[in-house]
mmCIF file of C-alpha atoms and ligand atoms in Angstrom:
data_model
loop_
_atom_site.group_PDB
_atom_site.id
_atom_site.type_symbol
_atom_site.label_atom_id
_atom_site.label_comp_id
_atom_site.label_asym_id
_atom_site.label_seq_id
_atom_site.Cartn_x
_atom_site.Cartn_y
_atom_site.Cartn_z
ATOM 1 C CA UNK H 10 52.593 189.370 -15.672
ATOM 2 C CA UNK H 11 51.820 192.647 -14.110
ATOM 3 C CA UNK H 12 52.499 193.523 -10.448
ATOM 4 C CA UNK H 13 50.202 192.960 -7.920
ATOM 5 C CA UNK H 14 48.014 195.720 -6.457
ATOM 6 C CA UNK H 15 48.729 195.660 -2.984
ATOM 7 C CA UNK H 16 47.040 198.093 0.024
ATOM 8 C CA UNK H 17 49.065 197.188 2.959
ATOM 9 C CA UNK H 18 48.376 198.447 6.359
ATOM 10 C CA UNK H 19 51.630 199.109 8.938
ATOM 11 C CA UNK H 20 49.484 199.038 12.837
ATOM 12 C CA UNK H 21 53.008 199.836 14.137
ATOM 13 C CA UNK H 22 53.338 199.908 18.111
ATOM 14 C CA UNK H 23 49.452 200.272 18.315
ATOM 15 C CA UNK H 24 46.096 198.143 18.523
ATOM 16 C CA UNK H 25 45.199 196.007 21.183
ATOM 17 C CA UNK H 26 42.418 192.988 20.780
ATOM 18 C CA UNK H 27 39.710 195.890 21.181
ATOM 19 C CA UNK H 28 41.145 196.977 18.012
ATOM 20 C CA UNK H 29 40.451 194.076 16.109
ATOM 21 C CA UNK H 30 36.535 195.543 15.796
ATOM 22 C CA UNK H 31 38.399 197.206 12.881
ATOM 23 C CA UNK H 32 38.819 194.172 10.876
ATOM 24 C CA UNK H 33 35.667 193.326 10.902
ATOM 25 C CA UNK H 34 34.523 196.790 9.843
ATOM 26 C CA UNK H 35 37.222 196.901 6.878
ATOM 27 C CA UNK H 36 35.883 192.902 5.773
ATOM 28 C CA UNK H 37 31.997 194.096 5.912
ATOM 29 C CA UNK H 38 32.142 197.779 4.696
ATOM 30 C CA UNK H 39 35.164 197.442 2.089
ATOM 31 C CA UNK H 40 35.405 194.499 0.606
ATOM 32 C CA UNK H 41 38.407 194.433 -1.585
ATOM 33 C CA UNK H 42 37.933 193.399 -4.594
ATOM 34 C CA UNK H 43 40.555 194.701 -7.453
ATOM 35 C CA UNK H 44 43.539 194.664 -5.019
ATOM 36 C CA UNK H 45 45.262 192.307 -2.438
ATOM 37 C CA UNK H 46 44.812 193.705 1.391
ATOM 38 C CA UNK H 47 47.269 193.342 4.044
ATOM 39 C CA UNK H 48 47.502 194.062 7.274
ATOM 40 C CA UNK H 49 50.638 194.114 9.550
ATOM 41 C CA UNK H 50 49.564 194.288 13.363
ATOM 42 C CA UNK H 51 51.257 194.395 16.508
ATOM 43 C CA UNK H 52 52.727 190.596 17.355
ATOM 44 C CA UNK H 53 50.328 190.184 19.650
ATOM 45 C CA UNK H 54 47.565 190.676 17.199
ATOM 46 C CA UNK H 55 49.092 188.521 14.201
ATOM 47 C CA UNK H 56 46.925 185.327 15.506
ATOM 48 C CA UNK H 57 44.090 186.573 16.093
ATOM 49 C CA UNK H 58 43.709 188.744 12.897
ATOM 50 C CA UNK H 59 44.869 186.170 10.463
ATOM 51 C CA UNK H 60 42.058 184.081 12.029
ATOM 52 C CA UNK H 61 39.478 186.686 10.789
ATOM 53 C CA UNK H 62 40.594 185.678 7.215
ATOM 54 C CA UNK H 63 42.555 189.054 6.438
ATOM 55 C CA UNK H 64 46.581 188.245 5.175
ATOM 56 C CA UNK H 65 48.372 189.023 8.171
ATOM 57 C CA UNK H 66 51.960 190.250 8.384
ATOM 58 C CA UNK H 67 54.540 191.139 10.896
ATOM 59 C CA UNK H 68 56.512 194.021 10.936
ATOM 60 C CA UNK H 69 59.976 192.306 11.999
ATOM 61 C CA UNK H 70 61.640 188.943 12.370
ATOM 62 C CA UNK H 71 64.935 187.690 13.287
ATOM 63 C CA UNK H 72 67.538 186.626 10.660
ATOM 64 C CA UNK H 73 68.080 183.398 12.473
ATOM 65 C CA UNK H 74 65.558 180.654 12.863
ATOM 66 C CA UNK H 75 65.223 179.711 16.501
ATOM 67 C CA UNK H 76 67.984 179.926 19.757
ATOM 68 C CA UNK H 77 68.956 183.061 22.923
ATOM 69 C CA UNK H 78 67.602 186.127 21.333
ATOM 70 C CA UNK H 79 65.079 187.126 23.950
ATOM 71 C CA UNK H 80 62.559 189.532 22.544
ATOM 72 C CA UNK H 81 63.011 188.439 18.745
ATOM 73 C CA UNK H 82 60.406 186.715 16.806
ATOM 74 C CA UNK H 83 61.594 184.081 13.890
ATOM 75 C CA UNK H 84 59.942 184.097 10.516
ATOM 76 C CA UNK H 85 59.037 180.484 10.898
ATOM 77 C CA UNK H 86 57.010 182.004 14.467
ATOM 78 C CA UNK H 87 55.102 184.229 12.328
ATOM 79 C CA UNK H 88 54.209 181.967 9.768
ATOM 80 C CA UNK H 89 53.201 179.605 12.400
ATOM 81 C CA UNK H 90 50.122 181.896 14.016
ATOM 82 C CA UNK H 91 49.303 182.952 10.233
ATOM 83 C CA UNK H 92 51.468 185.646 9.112
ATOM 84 C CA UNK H 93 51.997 185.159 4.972
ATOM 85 C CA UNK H 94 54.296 188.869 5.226
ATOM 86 C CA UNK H 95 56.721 190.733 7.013
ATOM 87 C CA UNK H 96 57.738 194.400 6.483
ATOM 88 C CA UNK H 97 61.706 194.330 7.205
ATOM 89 C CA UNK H 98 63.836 197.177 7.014
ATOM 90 C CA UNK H 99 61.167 199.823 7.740
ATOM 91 C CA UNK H 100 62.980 203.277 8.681
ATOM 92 C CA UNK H 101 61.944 202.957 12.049
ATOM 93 C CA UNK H 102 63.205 199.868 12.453
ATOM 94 C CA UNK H 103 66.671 201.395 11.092
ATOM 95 C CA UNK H 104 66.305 204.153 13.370
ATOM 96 C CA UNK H 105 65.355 202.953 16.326
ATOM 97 C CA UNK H 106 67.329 199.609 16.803
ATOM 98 C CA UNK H 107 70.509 200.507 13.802
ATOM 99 C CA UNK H 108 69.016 198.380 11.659
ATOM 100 C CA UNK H 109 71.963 197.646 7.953
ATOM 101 C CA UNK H 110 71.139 196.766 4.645
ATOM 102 C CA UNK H 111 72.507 193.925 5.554
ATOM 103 C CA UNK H 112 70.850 192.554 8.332
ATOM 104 C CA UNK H 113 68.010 193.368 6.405
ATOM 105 C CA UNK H 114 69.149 191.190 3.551
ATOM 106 C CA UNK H 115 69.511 188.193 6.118
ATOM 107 C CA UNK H 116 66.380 188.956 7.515
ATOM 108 C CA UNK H 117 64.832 188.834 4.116
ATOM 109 C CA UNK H 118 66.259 185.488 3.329
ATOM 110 C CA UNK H 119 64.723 184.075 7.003
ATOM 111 C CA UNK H 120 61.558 185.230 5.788
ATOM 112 C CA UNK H 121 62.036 183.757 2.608
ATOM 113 C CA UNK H 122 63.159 180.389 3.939
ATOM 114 C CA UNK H 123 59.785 180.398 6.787
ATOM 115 C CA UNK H 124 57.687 181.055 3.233
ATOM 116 C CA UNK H 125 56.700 184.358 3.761
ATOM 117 C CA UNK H 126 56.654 187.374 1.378
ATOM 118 C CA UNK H 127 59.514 190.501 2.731
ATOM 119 C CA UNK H 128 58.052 193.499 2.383
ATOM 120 C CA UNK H 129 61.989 195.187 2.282
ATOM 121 C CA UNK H 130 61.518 199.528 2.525
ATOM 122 C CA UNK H 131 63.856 201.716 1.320
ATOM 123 C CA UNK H 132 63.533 205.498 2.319
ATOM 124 C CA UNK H 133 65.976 208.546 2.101
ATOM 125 C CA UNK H 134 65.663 211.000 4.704
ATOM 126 C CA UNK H 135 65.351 214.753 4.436
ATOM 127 C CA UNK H 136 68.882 215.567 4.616
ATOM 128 C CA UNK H 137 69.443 213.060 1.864
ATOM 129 C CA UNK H 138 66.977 214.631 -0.368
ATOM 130 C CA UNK H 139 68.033 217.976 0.191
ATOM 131 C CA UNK H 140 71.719 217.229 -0.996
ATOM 132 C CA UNK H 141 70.403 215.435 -4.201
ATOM 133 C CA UNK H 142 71.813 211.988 -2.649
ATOM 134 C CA UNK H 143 67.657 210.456 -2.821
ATOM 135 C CA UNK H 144 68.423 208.002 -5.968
ATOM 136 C CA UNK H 145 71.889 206.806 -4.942
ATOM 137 C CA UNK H 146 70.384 206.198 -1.355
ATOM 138 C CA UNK H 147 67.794 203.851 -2.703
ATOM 139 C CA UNK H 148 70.116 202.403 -5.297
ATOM 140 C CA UNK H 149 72.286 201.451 -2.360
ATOM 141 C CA UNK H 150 69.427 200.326 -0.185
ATOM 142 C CA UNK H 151 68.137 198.258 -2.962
ATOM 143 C CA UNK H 152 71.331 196.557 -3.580
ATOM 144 C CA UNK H 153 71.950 195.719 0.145
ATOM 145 C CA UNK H 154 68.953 194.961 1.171
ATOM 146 C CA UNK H 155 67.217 192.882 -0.984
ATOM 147 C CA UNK H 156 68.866 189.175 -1.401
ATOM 148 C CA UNK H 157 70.068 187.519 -4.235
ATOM 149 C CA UNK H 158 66.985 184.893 -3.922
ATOM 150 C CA UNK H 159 63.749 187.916 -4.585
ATOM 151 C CA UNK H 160 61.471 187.058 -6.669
ATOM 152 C CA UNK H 161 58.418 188.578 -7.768
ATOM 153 C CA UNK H 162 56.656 186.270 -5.570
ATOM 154 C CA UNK H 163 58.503 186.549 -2.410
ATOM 155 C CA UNK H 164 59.422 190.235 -2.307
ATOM 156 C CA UNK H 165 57.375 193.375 -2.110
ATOM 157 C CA UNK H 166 59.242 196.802 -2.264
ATOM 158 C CA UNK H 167 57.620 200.094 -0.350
ATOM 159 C CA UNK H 168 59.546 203.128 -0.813
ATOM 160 C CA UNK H 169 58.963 205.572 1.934
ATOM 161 C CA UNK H 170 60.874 208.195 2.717
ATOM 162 C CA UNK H 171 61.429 209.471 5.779
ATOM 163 C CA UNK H 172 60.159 212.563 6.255
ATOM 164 C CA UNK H 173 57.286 211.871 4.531
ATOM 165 C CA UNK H 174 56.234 209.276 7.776
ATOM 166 C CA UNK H 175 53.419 210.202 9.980
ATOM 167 C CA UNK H 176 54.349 213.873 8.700
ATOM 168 C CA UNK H 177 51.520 214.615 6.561
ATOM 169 C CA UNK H 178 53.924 215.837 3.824
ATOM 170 C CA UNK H 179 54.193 213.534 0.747
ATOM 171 C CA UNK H 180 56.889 213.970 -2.117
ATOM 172 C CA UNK H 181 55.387 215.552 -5.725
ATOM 173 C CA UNK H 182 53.862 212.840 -7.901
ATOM 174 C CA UNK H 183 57.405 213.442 -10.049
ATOM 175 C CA UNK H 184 59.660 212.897 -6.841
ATOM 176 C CA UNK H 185 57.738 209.298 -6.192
ATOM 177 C CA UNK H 186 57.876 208.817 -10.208
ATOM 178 C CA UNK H 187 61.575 208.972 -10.454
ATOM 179 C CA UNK H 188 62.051 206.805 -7.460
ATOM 180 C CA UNK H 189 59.716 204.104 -8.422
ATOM 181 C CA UNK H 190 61.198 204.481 -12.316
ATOM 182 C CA UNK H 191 64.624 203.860 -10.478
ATOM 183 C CA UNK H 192 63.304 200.970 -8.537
ATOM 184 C CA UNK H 193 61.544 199.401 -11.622
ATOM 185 C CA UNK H 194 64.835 199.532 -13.737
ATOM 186 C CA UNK H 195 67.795 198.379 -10.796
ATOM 187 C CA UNK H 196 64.685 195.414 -10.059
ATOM 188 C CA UNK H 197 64.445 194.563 -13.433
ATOM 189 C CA UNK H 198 68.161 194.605 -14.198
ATOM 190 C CA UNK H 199 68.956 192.423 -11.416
ATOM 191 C CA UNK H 200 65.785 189.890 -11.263
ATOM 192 C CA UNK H 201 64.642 187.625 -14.192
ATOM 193 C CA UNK H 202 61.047 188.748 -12.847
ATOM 194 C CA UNK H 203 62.247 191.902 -11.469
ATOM 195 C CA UNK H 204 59.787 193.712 -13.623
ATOM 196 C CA UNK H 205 57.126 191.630 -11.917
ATOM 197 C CA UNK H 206 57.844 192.906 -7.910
ATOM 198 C CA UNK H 207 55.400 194.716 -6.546
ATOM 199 C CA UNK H 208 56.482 198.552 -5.617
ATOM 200 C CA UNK H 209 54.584 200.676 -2.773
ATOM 201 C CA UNK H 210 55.052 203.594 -1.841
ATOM 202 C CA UNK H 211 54.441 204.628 1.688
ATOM 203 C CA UNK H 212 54.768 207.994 3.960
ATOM 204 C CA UNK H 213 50.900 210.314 4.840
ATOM 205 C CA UNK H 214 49.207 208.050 2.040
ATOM 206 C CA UNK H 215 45.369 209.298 3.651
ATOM 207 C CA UNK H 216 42.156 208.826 1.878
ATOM 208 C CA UNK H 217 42.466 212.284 0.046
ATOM 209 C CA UNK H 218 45.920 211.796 -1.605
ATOM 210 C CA UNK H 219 45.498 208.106 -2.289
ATOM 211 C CA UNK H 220 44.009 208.328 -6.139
ATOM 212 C CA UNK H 221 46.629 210.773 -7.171
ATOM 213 C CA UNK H 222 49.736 208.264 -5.671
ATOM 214 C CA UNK H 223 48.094 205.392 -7.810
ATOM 215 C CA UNK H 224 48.376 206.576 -10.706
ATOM 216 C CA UNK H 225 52.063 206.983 -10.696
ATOM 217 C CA UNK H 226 53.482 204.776 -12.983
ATOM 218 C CA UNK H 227 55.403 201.455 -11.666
ATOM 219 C CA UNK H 228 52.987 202.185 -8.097
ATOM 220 C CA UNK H 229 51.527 199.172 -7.703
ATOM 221 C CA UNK H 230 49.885 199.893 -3.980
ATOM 222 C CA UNK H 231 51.298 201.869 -0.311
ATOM 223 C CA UNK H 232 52.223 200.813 2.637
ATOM 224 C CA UNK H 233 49.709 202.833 4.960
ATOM 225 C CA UNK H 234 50.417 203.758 8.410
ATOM 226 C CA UNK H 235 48.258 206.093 10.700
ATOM 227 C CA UNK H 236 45.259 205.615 7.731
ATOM 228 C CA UNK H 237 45.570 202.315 8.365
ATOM 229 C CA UNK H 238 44.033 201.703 11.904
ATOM 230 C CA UNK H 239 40.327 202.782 11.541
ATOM 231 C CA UNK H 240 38.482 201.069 8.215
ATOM 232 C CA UNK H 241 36.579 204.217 7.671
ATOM 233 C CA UNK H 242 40.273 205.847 6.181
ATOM 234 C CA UNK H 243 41.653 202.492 5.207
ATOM 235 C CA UNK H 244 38.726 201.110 3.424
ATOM 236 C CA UNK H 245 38.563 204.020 0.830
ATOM 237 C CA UNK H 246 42.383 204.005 0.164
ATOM 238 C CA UNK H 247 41.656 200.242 -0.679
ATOM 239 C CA UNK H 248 38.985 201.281 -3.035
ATOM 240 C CA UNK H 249 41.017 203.743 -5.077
ATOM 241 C CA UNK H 250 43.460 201.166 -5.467
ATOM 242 C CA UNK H 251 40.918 198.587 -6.786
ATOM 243 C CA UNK H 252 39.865 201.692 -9.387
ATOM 244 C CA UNK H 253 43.247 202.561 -10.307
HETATM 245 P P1 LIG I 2 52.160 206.996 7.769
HETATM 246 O O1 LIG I 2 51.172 206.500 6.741
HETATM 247 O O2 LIG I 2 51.562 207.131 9.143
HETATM 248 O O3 LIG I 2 52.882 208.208 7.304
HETATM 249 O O4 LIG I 2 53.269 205.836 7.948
HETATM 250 C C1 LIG I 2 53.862 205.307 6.811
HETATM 251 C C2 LIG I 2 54.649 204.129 7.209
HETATM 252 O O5 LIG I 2 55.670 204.240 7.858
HETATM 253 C C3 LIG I 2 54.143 202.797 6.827
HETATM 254 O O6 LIG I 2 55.090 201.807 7.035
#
């Protein structure tokens, strides 16, 4: 069984209710129909957008399942308003709150436990790159923060490096290429249906680039971020997919 096509949008910290006009837009102007679609609002949003019929995913939850951790969300809380996804490890998440491959890895296994499919990034940053350090980073990350339970059905992978995020700079096709080849083979290796996980990559994947990243081998879809709030730049990035 192949991977998945998947066109997954990241909202981040923006989008309000006003923003859910969007949606609609995407559902009537784009309708997907050779790919899966995701999108990954604000909390706040998660509700009301999975009502509209779109999968729905958060972009966080806590490792455990309920008790005193004011501010957190628990997997089982965004299944129950409709999430089917969560993004967990994103860069900004490591960044901004110190995020580990292993809390990452427990955070996967909540998700997996609510029912929900991780959507676990991996990313080196520039420094990384620059001293030739980009395929033992992800090796690493992959290792640490992906659990021993992944499937194929559970767990998506989006490789997005860092300085490639809301820069407008994207690696070569070859730079993604040997990442997702590295991905494909430690997967594989490790997972009976390793083979079978879903790979993104993510980082300025825009309308105009989004054809050329697709046909990458072992890139199965992106994780989108600033293209993904208005359905006139998301919608065609979900059409090359369908194409590729
Ligand atoms: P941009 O598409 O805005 O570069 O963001 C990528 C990203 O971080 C998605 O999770």
């Amino acid at each position: 069984m192949a991977p998945r096509k998947l066109a997954a949008g990241n909202w981040k910290m923006n989008g309000t209710l006003a923003s859910l006009a969007e949606i609609d837009r995407l559902l009537a102007d784009h309708p997907a129909s050779g790919c899966d679609v995701l999108i990954c609002p604000p909390a706040t949003l998660i509700q009301a957008m999975a009502a509209k019929g779109i999968a729905t995913g958060g972009q966080d939850c806590h490792a455990k399942a309920s008790g005193a951790h004011t501010g957190d969300i628990a997997a089982q809380q965004l299944k129950d308003v409709g999430a089917s996804h969560v993004i967990l490890g994103h860069s900004e998440r490591r960044t901004d709150h110190g995020e580990t491959d292993a809390q990452v890895a427990a955070k996967s296994v909540a998700a997996h436990e609510a029912g929900l499919v991780a959507v676990i990034c991996v990313g080196e940053t520039e420094a990384q790159r620059d001293a030739g350090e980009t395929l033992d980073v992800i090796a690493a990350q992959l290792a640490g923060s992906v659990p021993d339970g992944a499937t194929a059905a559970n767990t998506v992978i989006a490789y997005e490096p860092v300085w490639a995020i809301g820069t407008g700079r994207t690696p070569t096709s070859d730079q993604i290429a040997e990442v997702h080849a590295l991905m494909h083979e430690r997967l594989s290796a490790r997972f009976a249906d390793g083979a079978d996980m879903a790979l993104l990559y993510g980082g300025s994947v825009k309308p105009g680039n989004a054809a050329e990243v697709f046909a990458i081998p072992h890139v199965n879809g992106a994780l989108v971020g600033g293209a993904s709030l208005k359905a006139a730049d998301f919608g065609p990035i979900i059409a090359a997919l369908s194409a590729a």
